[in-house]
Coordinates of C-alpha atoms and ligand atoms in Angstrom, one line a residue:
M116 CA -14.5 33.8 -7.1
L117 CA -11.7 31.4 -6.5
V118 CA -13.9 29.5 -4.1
V119 CA -16.6 29.2 -6.7
V120 CA -14.2 27.8 -9.3
W121 CA -12.9 25.3 -6.8
V122 CA -16.3 24.1 -5.8
F123 CA -17.2 23.8 -9.5
L124 CA -14.0 21.8 -10.2
L125 CA -14.8 19.5 -7.2
S126 CA -18.3 18.9 -8.4
V127 CA -16.9 17.9 -11.9
L128 CA -14.4 15.5 -10.4
C129 CA -16.9 13.9 -8.1
L130 CA -19.5 12.8 -10.6
S131 CA -20.0 9.6 -8.7
P132 CA -19.9 9.6 -4.9
S133 CA -17.5 6.6 -4.8
T134 CA -14.7 8.6 -6.6
C135 CA -15.6 11.7 -4.6
D136 CA -14.5 10.4 -1.2
R137 CA -11.9 8.1 -2.7
Q138 CA -9.5 10.1 -4.8
C139 CA -6.8 7.8 -6.1
P140 CA -3.4 9.4 -5.2
C141 CA -1.4 7.2 -7.6
E142 CA -0.3 8.3 -11.0
S143 CA -2.5 5.7 -12.6
Q144 CA -6.0 4.8 -11.4
E145 CA -5.4 1.1 -11.7
L146 CA -2.8 1.3 -8.9
C147 CA -5.6 1.9 -6.5
Q148 CA -7.2 -1.4 -7.3
P149 CA -6.9 -3.9 -4.4
I150 CA -4.3 -6.7 -5.0
A151 CA -6.1 -10.0 -5.6
G152 CA -4.8 -13.6 -6.0
E153 CA -2.6 -15.7 -3.9
K154 CA 1.2 -15.8 -4.1
D155 CA 2.9 -19.1 -3.9
F156 CA 5.3 -17.8 -1.4
E157 CA 4.7 -14.9 1.0
V158 CA 7.3 -12.5 2.1
F159 CA 5.5 -10.5 4.8
V160 CA 7.2 -7.3 5.9
F161 CA 6.3 -5.1 8.8
D162 CA 7.0 -1.5 8.1
V163 CA 7.1 1.1 10.9
G164 CA 7.2 4.3 8.8
K165 CA 9.4 6.8 7.0
K166 CA 10.9 5.9 3.6
A167 CA 13.1 2.8 4.2
W168 CA 10.6 0.9 2.1
K169 CA 12.1 2.5 -1.0
S170 CA 15.2 0.2 -0.4
Y171 CA 13.3 -3.0 0.2
D172 CA 13.9 -6.0 -2.1
W173 CA 10.6 -5.7 -4.0
T174 CA 11.4 -8.8 -6.1
Q175 CA 10.5 -10.7 -2.9
V176 CA 8.0 -8.6 -0.9
T177 CA 4.4 -9.8 -1.2
T178 CA 2.7 -8.0 1.8
V179 CA 3.6 -5.0 3.8
A180 CA 1.9 -4.4 7.1
A181 CA 1.8 -0.7 7.7
F182 CA 2.6 -0.2 11.4
G183 CA 3.7 3.4 10.8
K184 CA 1.8 6.4 9.5
Y185 CA -0.2 5.7 6.3
D186 CA 1.9 6.5 3.3
A187 CA 0.0 6.8 0.0
E188 CA 3.2 6.7 -1.9
L189 CA 4.0 3.3 -0.4
M190 CA 0.5 2.1 -1.3
C191 CA 1.0 3.1 -5.0
Y192 CA 4.4 1.6 -5.1
A193 CA 3.5 -1.7 -3.4
H194 CA 0.6 -2.1 -5.8
S195 CA 2.9 -1.4 -8.8
K196 CA 4.9 -4.4 -7.6
G197 CA 1.8 -6.6 -7.1
A198 CA 2.3 -6.4 -3.3
R199 CA -0.4 -5.9 -0.7
L200 CA -0.5 -3.1 1.9
V201 CA -2.5 -4.0 5.0
L202 CA -3.7 -2.1 8.0
K203 CA -2.7 -2.8 11.6
G204 CA -5.5 -3.9 13.8
D205 CA -5.3 -3.8 17.6
V206 CA -8.1 -3.2 20.2
P207 CA -8.4 -3.9 23.9
L208 CA -10.3 -7.2 24.0
S209 CA -12.6 -6.0 26.7
D210 CA -13.9 -3.5 24.2
I211 CA -15.1 -6.2 21.7
V212 CA -16.6 -8.8 23.9
D213 CA -19.9 -7.2 23.0
P214 CA -20.8 -8.4 19.5
A215 CA -22.2 -5.1 18.5
N216 CA -19.0 -3.3 19.4
R217 CA -17.0 -5.9 17.6
T218 CA -19.0 -5.2 14.4
V219 CA -18.5 -1.5 14.8
W220 CA -14.8 -1.9 15.2
I221 CA -14.5 -4.1 12.1
A222 CA -16.7 -1.7 10.0
E223 CA -14.4 1.2 10.9
K224 CA -11.3 -0.8 9.8
V225 CA -12.9 -1.8 6.5
D226 CA -13.8 1.8 5.8
L227 CA -10.3 3.0 6.6
A228 CA -8.8 0.3 4.4
K229 CA -11.1 1.2 1.5
K230 CA -10.4 4.9 1.9
Q231 CA -6.7 4.2 1.8
F232 CA -6.9 1.6 -1.0
M233 CA -5.5 -1.1 1.2
D234 CA -5.6 -4.8 0.8
G235 CA -6.5 -6.2 4.2
I236 CA -5.5 -6.1 7.8
N237 CA -3.0 -7.7 10.1
I238 CA -4.5 -8.2 13.5
D239 CA -1.9 -7.8 16.2
I240 CA -3.4 -8.6 19.6
E241 CA -0.8 -9.6 22.0
Q242 CA -2.9 -9.5 25.1
A243 CA -3.0 -12.1 27.8
V244 CA -6.2 -14.2 27.5
A245 CA -7.3 -17.0 29.8
E246 CA -8.7 -20.1 28.1
A247 CA -12.5 -20.2 27.9
S248 CA -12.8 -16.6 29.1
P249 CA -15.2 -14.2 27.4
E250 CA -12.2 -12.6 25.7
Y251 CA -11.1 -16.0 24.4
Y252 CA -14.3 -16.5 22.4
A253 CA -14.5 -12.8 21.5
L254 CA -11.0 -13.0 19.9
T255 CA -11.9 -15.9 17.7
A256 CA -15.1 -14.2 16.7
L257 CA -13.3 -11.0 15.9
V258 CA -10.9 -12.8 13.5
K259 CA -13.7 -14.7 11.9
E260 CA -15.9 -11.7 11.4
S261 CA -13.0 -9.5 10.2
T262 CA -12.1 -12.1 7.6
E263 CA -15.7 -12.4 6.3
T264 CA -16.2 -8.7 6.2
F265 CA -12.9 -7.8 4.6
H266 CA -13.3 -10.6 2.0
R267 CA -16.8 -9.4 1.2
E268 CA -16.0 -5.6 1.1
I269 CA -12.6 -5.8 -0.5
P270 CA -12.4 -8.8 -2.8
G271 CA -9.0 -10.5 -2.7
S272 CA -8.1 -8.9 0.6
Q273 CA -6.0 -10.7 3.2
V274 CA -6.6 -11.0 6.9
S275 CA -3.7 -12.2 9.0
F276 CA -3.2 -12.7 12.7
D277 CA 0.0 -12.5 14.7
V278 CA 0.7 -15.3 17.1
A279 CA 3.5 -16.0 19.6
W280 CA 6.4 -18.2 18.7
S281 CA 4.7 -21.2 20.4
P282 CA 1.0 -22.0 20.9
K283 CA 1.6 -23.1 24.5
C284 CA 0.1 -20.1 26.3
I285 CA 3.3 -18.0 25.8
D286 CA 3.0 -14.8 27.8
K287 CA -0.4 -16.0 29.0
R288 CA -1.8 -15.8 25.5
C289 CA -4.0 -18.8 25.6
Y290 CA -5.9 -18.3 22.4
N291 CA -7.9 -20.8 20.4
Y292 CA -5.1 -21.1 17.8
A293 CA -6.6 -23.7 15.7
A294 CA -9.9 -21.9 15.3
I295 CA -8.2 -18.6 14.7
A296 CA -6.0 -20.1 11.9
E297 CA -9.1 -21.6 10.4
A298 CA -10.9 -18.3 10.5
C299 CA -8.2 -16.1 8.7
D300 CA -5.9 -16.3 5.7
L301 CA -2.7 -16.8 7.5
L302 CA -0.9 -16.7 10.9
F303 CA 2.3 -14.7 11.2
V304 CA 4.3 -16.6 13.8
M305 CA 6.5 -14.2 15.7
S306 CA 9.4 -16.5 16.1
Y307 CA 11.3 -14.1 18.4
D308 CA 11.2 -12.8 21.9
E309 CA 11.5 -16.4 22.8
Q310 CA 13.1 -15.5 26.1
S311 CA 10.2 -13.5 27.3
Q312 CA 9.6 -16.1 30.1
I313 CA 12.8 -17.8 31.4
W314 CA 12.1 -20.4 34.0
G315 CA 15.6 -21.8 34.4
D316 CA 19.0 -20.0 34.9
C317 CA 18.6 -16.2 34.4
I318 CA 21.3 -16.0 31.7
A319 CA 21.4 -14.2 28.3
M320 CA 20.3 -16.5 25.5
A321 CA 19.3 -16.3 21.8
N322 CA 16.3 -14.2 20.8
A323 CA 15.1 -17.1 18.6
P324 CA 17.1 -20.4 19.1
T325 CA 16.7 -22.4 16.0
N326 CA 15.8 -25.7 17.5
Q327 CA 13.2 -24.3 19.9
T328 CA 11.8 -22.3 17.0
F329 CA 11.3 -25.4 14.8
I330 CA 9.8 -27.5 17.5
A331 CA 7.1 -24.8 18.0
Y332 CA 6.1 -25.0 14.4
D333 CA 5.5 -28.7 14.8
D334 CA 3.4 -27.8 17.8
Y335 CA 1.2 -25.6 15.7
I336 CA 1.0 -28.2 12.9
T337 CA 0.1 -30.9 15.4
M338 CA -3.0 -28.8 16.4
K339 CA -4.2 -29.5 12.8
I340 CA -3.1 -26.1 11.5
N341 CA -2.3 -26.3 7.9
P342 CA 1.4 -25.4 7.3
R343 CA 0.3 -23.3 4.4
K344 CA -1.3 -21.0 6.9
L345 CA 1.9 -20.3 8.7
V346 CA 4.3 -17.5 7.8
M347 CA 7.6 -17.6 9.8
G348 CA 8.6 -14.3 11.3
V349 CA 12.3 -13.8 11.9
P350 CA 13.8 -10.9 13.9
W351 CA 15.9 -8.2 12.3
Y352 CA 16.8 -7.1 15.8
G353 CA 18.7 -8.6 18.7
Y354 CA 18.9 -8.2 22.5
D355 CA 21.6 -6.3 24.4
Y356 CA 21.9 -7.7 28.0
P357 CA 24.0 -5.9 30.7
C358 CA 25.7 -8.7 32.6
L359 CA 25.6 -8.8 36.4
N360 CA 28.2 -11.4 36.2
F361 CA 30.3 -12.5 33.2
S362 CA 31.9 -15.9 33.7
Q363 CA 35.2 -17.2 32.3
E364 CA 33.2 -19.3 29.9
G365 CA 31.3 -16.2 28.6
V366 CA 28.0 -16.8 30.4
C367 CA 26.2 -13.6 31.1
T368 CA 24.0 -13.5 34.2
M369 CA 21.3 -10.9 34.0
T370 CA 19.0 -9.0 36.3
K371 CA 15.8 -10.9 37.1
V372 CA 12.9 -9.0 35.5
P373 CA 9.7 -11.1 35.9
F374 CA 7.2 -11.3 33.1
R375 CA 3.7 -12.8 33.1
G376 CA 4.5 -15.2 35.9
A377 CA 8.1 -16.1 34.9
P378 CA 10.9 -14.9 37.3
C379 CA 13.3 -13.8 34.5
S380 CA 12.8 -12.4 31.0
D381 CA 14.3 -10.7 28.1
A382 CA 12.9 -7.4 29.5
A383 CA 16.3 -7.3 31.3
G384 CA 17.7 -6.4 27.9
R385 CA 17.2 -3.8 25.2
Q386 CA 16.1 -4.5 21.7
I387 CA 18.6 -3.3 19.1
P388 CA 18.5 -3.1 15.3
Y389 CA 20.7 -5.2 13.1
S390 CA 22.1 -2.0 11.6
I391 CA 23.5 -0.9 15.0
M392 CA 24.9 -4.4 15.9
M393 CA 26.8 -4.5 12.7
K394 CA 28.6 -1.3 13.6
Q395 CA 29.5 -2.7 17.0
V396 CA 30.4 -6.4 16.5
N397 CA 33.8 -6.0 14.9
N398 CA 35.1 -3.8 17.7
S399 CA 33.6 -5.8 20.5
M400 CA 35.6 -7.8 23.1
S401 CA 34.7 -11.1 21.5
G402 CA 33.9 -10.4 17.9
R403 CA 31.1 -12.5 16.4
L404 CA 30.7 -15.9 18.1
W405 CA 28.4 -18.8 17.1
D406 CA 26.4 -20.8 19.7
A407 CA 26.3 -24.3 18.2
V408 CA 23.3 -25.5 20.4
Q409 CA 21.0 -22.5 19.8
Q410 CA 22.5 -21.9 16.3
A411 CA 22.7 -18.2 16.8
P412 CA 25.4 -15.5 16.7
Y413 CA 26.3 -13.4 19.7
Y414 CA 29.1 -11.1 21.0
S415 CA 30.2 -9.4 24.2
Y416 CA 31.4 -5.9 24.7
K417 CA 32.3 -3.5 27.5
D418 CA 30.4 -0.2 27.8
K419 CA 32.1 3.0 28.8
D420 CA 31.5 2.3 32.5
G421 CA 33.4 -1.1 32.1
M422 CA 30.2 -3.2 32.3
V423 CA 30.1 -6.2 30.1
H424 CA 27.1 -6.6 27.8
Q425 CA 26.1 -9.7 25.7
V426 CA 24.2 -9.3 22.5
W427 CA 22.2 -12.1 20.9
Y428 CA 20.8 -11.7 17.4
D429 CA 20.1 -13.3 14.0
D430 CA 22.1 -12.9 10.9
P431 CA 22.2 -14.4 7.4
Q432 CA 23.5 -17.7 8.8
S433 CA 20.8 -18.3 11.4
I434 CA 18.1 -16.9 9.1
S435 CA 19.2 -19.2 6.2
Y436 CA 18.6 -22.2 8.4
K437 CA 15.2 -20.9 9.2
A438 CA 14.4 -20.2 5.6
S439 CA 15.4 -23.8 4.7
F440 CA 12.9 -25.0 7.4
V441 CA 10.2 -22.9 5.9
S442 CA 10.8 -24.6 2.6
T443 CA 11.2 -28.2 3.7
R444 CA 8.2 -27.9 6.1
G445 CA 6.1 -26.3 3.3
L446 CA 5.2 -23.2 5.2
R447 CA 3.4 -20.3 3.5
G448 CA 6.3 -18.0 3.7
I449 CA 8.6 -15.9 5.7
G450 CA 8.7 -12.3 7.1
M451 CA 10.4 -10.1 9.6
W452 CA 10.0 -7.6 12.4
N453 CA 10.8 -5.3 10.9
G454 CA 11.9 -4.1 7.4
N455 CA 13.2 -0.8 8.7
L456 CA 15.9 -2.3 10.9
L457 CA 18.7 -2.7 8.3
D458 CA 21.2 0.0 7.2
Y459 CA 20.0 1.3 3.9
S460 CA 22.7 3.9 3.5
D461 CA 25.2 4.0 0.6
D462 CA 28.0 2.7 2.7
P463 CA 29.4 -0.3 0.7
V464 CA 29.8 -2.6 3.7
A465 CA 26.3 -1.8 5.0
R466 CA 24.8 -2.3 1.5
Q467 CA 26.3 -5.8 1.3
Q468 CA 25.1 -6.7 4.8
T469 CA 21.6 -5.5 4.0
E470 CA 21.5 -7.4 0.7
D471 CA 22.7 -10.6 2.5
M472 CA 19.9 -10.2 5.0
W473 CA 17.3 -10.0 2.3
N474 CA 18.8 -12.9 0.4
A475 CA 18.8 -15.0 3.5
L476 CA 15.0 -15.0 3.3
K477 CA 15.0 -17.0 0.1
P478 CA 14.2 -20.7 0.5
N479 CA 16.8 -23.4 -0.5
Q480 CA 19.6 -20.9 -0.2
E481 CA 21.6 -22.6 2.5
K482 CA 24.8 -20.8 1.9
E483 CA 28.4 -21.5 2.8
L484 CA 29.0 -18.7 5.3
Ligands
NAG1166 C1 -19.9 -0.7 23.3 O1 -20.9 0.0 22.5 C2 -21.8 0.8 23.3 C3 -22.8 1.3 22.4 O2 -22.3 2.0 21.3 C4 -21.0 1.8 24.0 O3 -21.8 2.6 24.8 C5 -19.9 1.2 24.9 O4 -19.1 2.2 25.5 C6 -19.1 0.2 24.1 N1 -18.3 -0.5 25.0 C7 -17.0 -0.6 24.9 C8 -16.3 -1.4 25.9 O5 -16.3 -0.1 24.0
NAG1167 C1 30.0 -14.6 39.4 O1 30.3 -15.9 38.9 C2 31.3 -16.6 39.7 C3 31.5 -17.9 39.0 O2 31.7 -17.8 37.6 C4 30.8 -16.8 41.1 O3 31.9 -17.4 41.8 C5 30.4 -15.5 41.7 O4 29.9 -15.7 43.0 C6 29.4 -14.7 40.8 N1 29.2 -13.4 41.4 C7 28.0 -12.9 41.5 C8 27.9 -11.5 42.0 O5 27.0 -13.6 41.3
NAG1168 C1 33.4 -6.8 10.1 O1 34.2 -8.0 9.8 C2 33.6 -8.7 8.8 C3 34.4 -10.0 8.7 O2 35.7 -9.9 8.8 C4 33.7 -7.9 7.5 O3 33.2 -8.6 6.4 C5 32.9 -6.6 7.7 O4 33.1 -5.8 6.6 C6 33.3 -5.9 8.9 N1 32.4 -4.8 9.2 C7 32.7 -3.6 9.2 C8 31.6 -2.6 9.6 O5 33.8 -3.1 9.0
NAG1169 C1 17.1 -30.1 18.9 O1 16.0 -30.7 19.7 C2 15.9 -32.1 19.6 C3 14.7 -32.5 20.3 O2 14.5 -31.9 21.5 C4 17.2 -32.7 20.1 O3 17.1 -34.1 20.0 C5 18.4 -32.2 19.3 O4 19.6 -32.6 19.9 C6 18.4 -30.7 19.4 N1 19.4 -30.2 18.5 C7 20.3 -29.3 18.9 C8 21.3 -28.8 17.8 O5 20.3 -28.8 20.0

């Protein structure tokens, strides 16, 4: 009897097939509408799951890339703030060299986005690709076809693509950057992990040295990529390097861990969240220091075995410089990997630090620090 009633109810609710397989989970039906229209300034947030998003600064957020489990509550909330929620897209490039397989992959993603009332896709393919290889052409075609399909199937949707901090075949990612930029709505430039290939002295250095970061944007722009297509990604994490040798001057020599052809890399270190570093820095050997050349903060500490570690990171000071560059260079916006890495607890010191990190994203806010 119960079953019969249930089936009856379902059939009443599902008068049209489109509402049947797409039940809007939000309190109001409008919140399931895709977000359309372009924001003047993008604040692009990667979210890796759980509920930290509830504490984000939604006065700023324009796009959230859902890299964690799908959360319908986040979708409804983002839409209530006029922000997009986009899928993550990743696929082994060898699987999509065949155009038919490519089309199938894209169709699956569009279906998933529709079913989840999402507003596009962030394509995060960080694979090594040789110039003029079949994968090189397939990747550009994938981005182009994804953009066309998403725009057609979900009007107003956004297709973005993640690129390395520099277009110069970083980590052997020799992509057709100009064509990819042309083919999608925006490039998220991952201006971090800039020590993934160290060719000189194998010493600990900044995750995203300011100068090197800026020069790389000019490299993208010189390739005739419109600055309005570039969103600057900043790290909300740092690297902790154990020092094989720690010199009088505070230079930390690290273990040589090769990466994609380079003899030394940041793989010798460990990525750590801003929230953890903020609990460590005041009690460290050095306290917070500032490297004037790389324009980045760092500190050194001794672990329980007496080994010295050096930690390089970004904080409101270094991020403010980057946000100013975004503004003066006329880039599309700013974003971070990732939104979850701050301390969203009620502790008053943590609250202030977290607020300062969000505020540092605002352009033209070069603060006295
Ligand atoms: C491409 O699609 C064909 C036909 O569906 C399938 O048999 C094949 O396994 C796919 N290739 C890859 C690499 O996914
Ligand atoms: C450590 O650095 C000092 C100079 O700062 C050097 O004399 C010494 O050989 C280094 N030790 C190792 C193990 O590299
Ligand atoms: C660390 O020191 C700074 C600067 O003196 C201070 O503002 C901050 O509250 C301290 N952090 C913690 C966790 O005590
Ligand atoms: C930044 O790079 C430019 C060009 O390589 C150089 O002239 C300048 O001195 C650098 N600035 C800093 C602070 O290192």
